[in-house]
GROMACS .gro file of C-alpha atoms in nm:
model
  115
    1UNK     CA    1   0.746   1.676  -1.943
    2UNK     CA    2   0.746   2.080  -1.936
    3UNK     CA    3   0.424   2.250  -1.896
    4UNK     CA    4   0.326   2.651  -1.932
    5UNK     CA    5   0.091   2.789  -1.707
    6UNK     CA    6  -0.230   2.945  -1.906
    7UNK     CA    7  -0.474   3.050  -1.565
    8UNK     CA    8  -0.335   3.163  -1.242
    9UNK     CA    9  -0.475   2.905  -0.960
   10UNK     CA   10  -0.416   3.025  -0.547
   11UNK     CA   11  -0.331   2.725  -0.318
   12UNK     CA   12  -0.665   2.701  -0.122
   13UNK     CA   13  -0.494   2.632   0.217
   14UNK     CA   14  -0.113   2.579   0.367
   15UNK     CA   15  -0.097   2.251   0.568
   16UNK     CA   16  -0.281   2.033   0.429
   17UNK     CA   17  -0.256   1.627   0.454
   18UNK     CA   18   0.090   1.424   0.418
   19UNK     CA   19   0.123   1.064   0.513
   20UNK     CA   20   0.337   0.810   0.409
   21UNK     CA   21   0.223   0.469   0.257
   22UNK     CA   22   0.065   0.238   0.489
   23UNK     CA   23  -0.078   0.535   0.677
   24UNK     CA   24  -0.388   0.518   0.874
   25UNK     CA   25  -0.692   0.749   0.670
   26UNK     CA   26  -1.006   0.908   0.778
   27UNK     CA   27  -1.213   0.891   0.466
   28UNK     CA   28  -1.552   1.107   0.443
   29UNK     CA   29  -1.724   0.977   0.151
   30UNK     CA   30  -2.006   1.246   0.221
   31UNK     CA   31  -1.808   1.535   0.128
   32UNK     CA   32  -1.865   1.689  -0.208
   33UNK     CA   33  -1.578   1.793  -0.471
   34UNK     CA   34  -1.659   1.859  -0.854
   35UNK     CA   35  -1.333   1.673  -0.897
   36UNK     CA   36  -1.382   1.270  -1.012
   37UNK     CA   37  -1.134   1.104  -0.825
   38UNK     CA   38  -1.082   1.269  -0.502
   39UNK     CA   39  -1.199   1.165  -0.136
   40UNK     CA   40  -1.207   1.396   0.168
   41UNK     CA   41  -0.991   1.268   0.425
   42UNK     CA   42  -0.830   1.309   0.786
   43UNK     CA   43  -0.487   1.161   0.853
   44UNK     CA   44  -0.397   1.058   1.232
   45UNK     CA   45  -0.237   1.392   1.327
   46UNK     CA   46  -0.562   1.578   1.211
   47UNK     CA   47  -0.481   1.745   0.911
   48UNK     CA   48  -0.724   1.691   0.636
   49UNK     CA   49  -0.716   1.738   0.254
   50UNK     CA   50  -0.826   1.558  -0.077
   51UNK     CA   51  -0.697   1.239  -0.135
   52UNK     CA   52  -0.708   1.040  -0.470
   53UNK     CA   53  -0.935   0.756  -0.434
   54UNK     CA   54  -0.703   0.490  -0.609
   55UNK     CA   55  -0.482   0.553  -0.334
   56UNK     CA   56  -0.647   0.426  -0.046
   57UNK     CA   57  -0.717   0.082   0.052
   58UNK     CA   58  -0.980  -0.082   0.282
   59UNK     CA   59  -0.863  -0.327   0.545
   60UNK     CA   60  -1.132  -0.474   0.708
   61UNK     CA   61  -1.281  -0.107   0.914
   62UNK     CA   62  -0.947   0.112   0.821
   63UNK     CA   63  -0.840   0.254   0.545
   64UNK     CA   64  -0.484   0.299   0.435
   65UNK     CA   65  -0.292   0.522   0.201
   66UNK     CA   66  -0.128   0.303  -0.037
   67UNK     CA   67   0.204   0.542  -0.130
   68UNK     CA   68   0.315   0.880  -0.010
   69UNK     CA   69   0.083   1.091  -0.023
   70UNK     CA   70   0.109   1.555  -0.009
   71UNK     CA   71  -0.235   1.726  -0.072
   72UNK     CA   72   0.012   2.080  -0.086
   73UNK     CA   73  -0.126   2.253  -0.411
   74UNK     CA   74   0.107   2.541  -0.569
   75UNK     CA   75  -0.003   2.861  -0.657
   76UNK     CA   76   0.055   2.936  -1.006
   77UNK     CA   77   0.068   3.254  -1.245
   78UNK     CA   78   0.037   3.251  -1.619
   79UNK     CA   79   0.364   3.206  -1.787
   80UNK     CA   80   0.516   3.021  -1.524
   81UNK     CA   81   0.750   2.712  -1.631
   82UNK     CA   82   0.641   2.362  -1.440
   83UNK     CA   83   0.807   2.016  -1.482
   84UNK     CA   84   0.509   1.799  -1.501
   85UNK     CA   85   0.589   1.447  -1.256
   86UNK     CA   86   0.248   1.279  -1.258
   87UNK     CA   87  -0.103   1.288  -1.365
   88UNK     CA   88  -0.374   1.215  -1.105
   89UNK     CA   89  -0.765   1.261  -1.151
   90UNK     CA   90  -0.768   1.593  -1.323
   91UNK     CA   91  -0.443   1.720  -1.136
   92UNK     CA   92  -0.059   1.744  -1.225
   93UNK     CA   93   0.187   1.724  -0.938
   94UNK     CA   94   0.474   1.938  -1.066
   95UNK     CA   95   0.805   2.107  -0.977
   96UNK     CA   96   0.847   2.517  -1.072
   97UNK     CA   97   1.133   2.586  -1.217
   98UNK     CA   98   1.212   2.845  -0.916
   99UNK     CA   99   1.133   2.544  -0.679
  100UNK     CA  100   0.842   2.396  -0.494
  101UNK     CA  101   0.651   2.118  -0.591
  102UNK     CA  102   0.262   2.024  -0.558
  103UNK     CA  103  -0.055   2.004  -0.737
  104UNK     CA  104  -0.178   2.191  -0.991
  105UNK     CA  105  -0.483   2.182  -1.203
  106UNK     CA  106  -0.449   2.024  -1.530
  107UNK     CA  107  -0.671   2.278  -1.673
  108UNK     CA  108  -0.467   2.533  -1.546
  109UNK     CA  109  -0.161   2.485  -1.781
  110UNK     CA  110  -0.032   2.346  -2.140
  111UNK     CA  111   0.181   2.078  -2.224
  112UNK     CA  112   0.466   2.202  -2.387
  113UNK     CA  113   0.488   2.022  -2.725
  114UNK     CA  114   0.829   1.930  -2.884
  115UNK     CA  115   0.936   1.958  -3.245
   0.00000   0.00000   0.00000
C-alpha cells in the first residue's frame, strides 16, 4: 500500500530500541505518551524507546518482546512517496521510496487510493 506524505514529522532521536523476539524488556508503565498503545521501555543493552504494548509478554517478573522489534522513526517531508508495511497503534512502519524504513505517524500521511 503507497502512502503520500501530507505533514513533515523529524525523527525525535537516532538509536533508539531494537531487539529481536524473545528479548528481555524493561517496561516503565509510569511514563506518559499521548499515543494509545505504546509502553516506555529499556532493552538489555540500554537503549530505550516506545514499544507497542501488544508486543510484549509477561513471564512470571520479565517481560519479553514477542517479534522483532525497531523503535527507528523516519523523518518525513510533504510529498514524499512511502510504501506502507504495517499499521501499529496510530503508527505506519514504512519504506521511502529513496530507502530507509521506520515509523511514521499515521496522521502524518494519506493513503494513496486506487482507481
Amino acid at each position: 500500500m503507497n502512502a503520500v506524505v501530507l505533514k513533515p514529522y523529524r525523527r525525535p532521536y537516532s538509536d533508539p530500541i531494537v531487539v529481536k523476539a524473545g528479548d528481555t524488556l524493561h517496561p516503565d508503565f509510569a511514563k506518559q505518551t499521548d499515543i494509545d498503545g505504546w509502553v516506555g521501555c529499556t532493552a538489555e543493552d540500554g537503549r530505550s524507546g516506545w514499544t507497542p504494548r501488544g508486543w510484549m509478554q509477561r513471564a512470571g517478573e520479565v517481560w519479553r518482546i514477542t517479534r522483532d522489534f525497531n523503535a527507528l522513526e523516519l523523518t518525513i517531508q510533504p510529498g514524499e512517496i512511502l510504501d506502507i508495511v504495517l499499521k501499529q497503534s496510530g503508527f505506519y512502519w514504512a519504506r521511502k521510496s529513496t530507502g530507509g524504513t521506520g515509523w511514521v505517524p499515521c496522521l502524518n500521511v494519506g493513503i494513496a487510493r486506487t482507481v
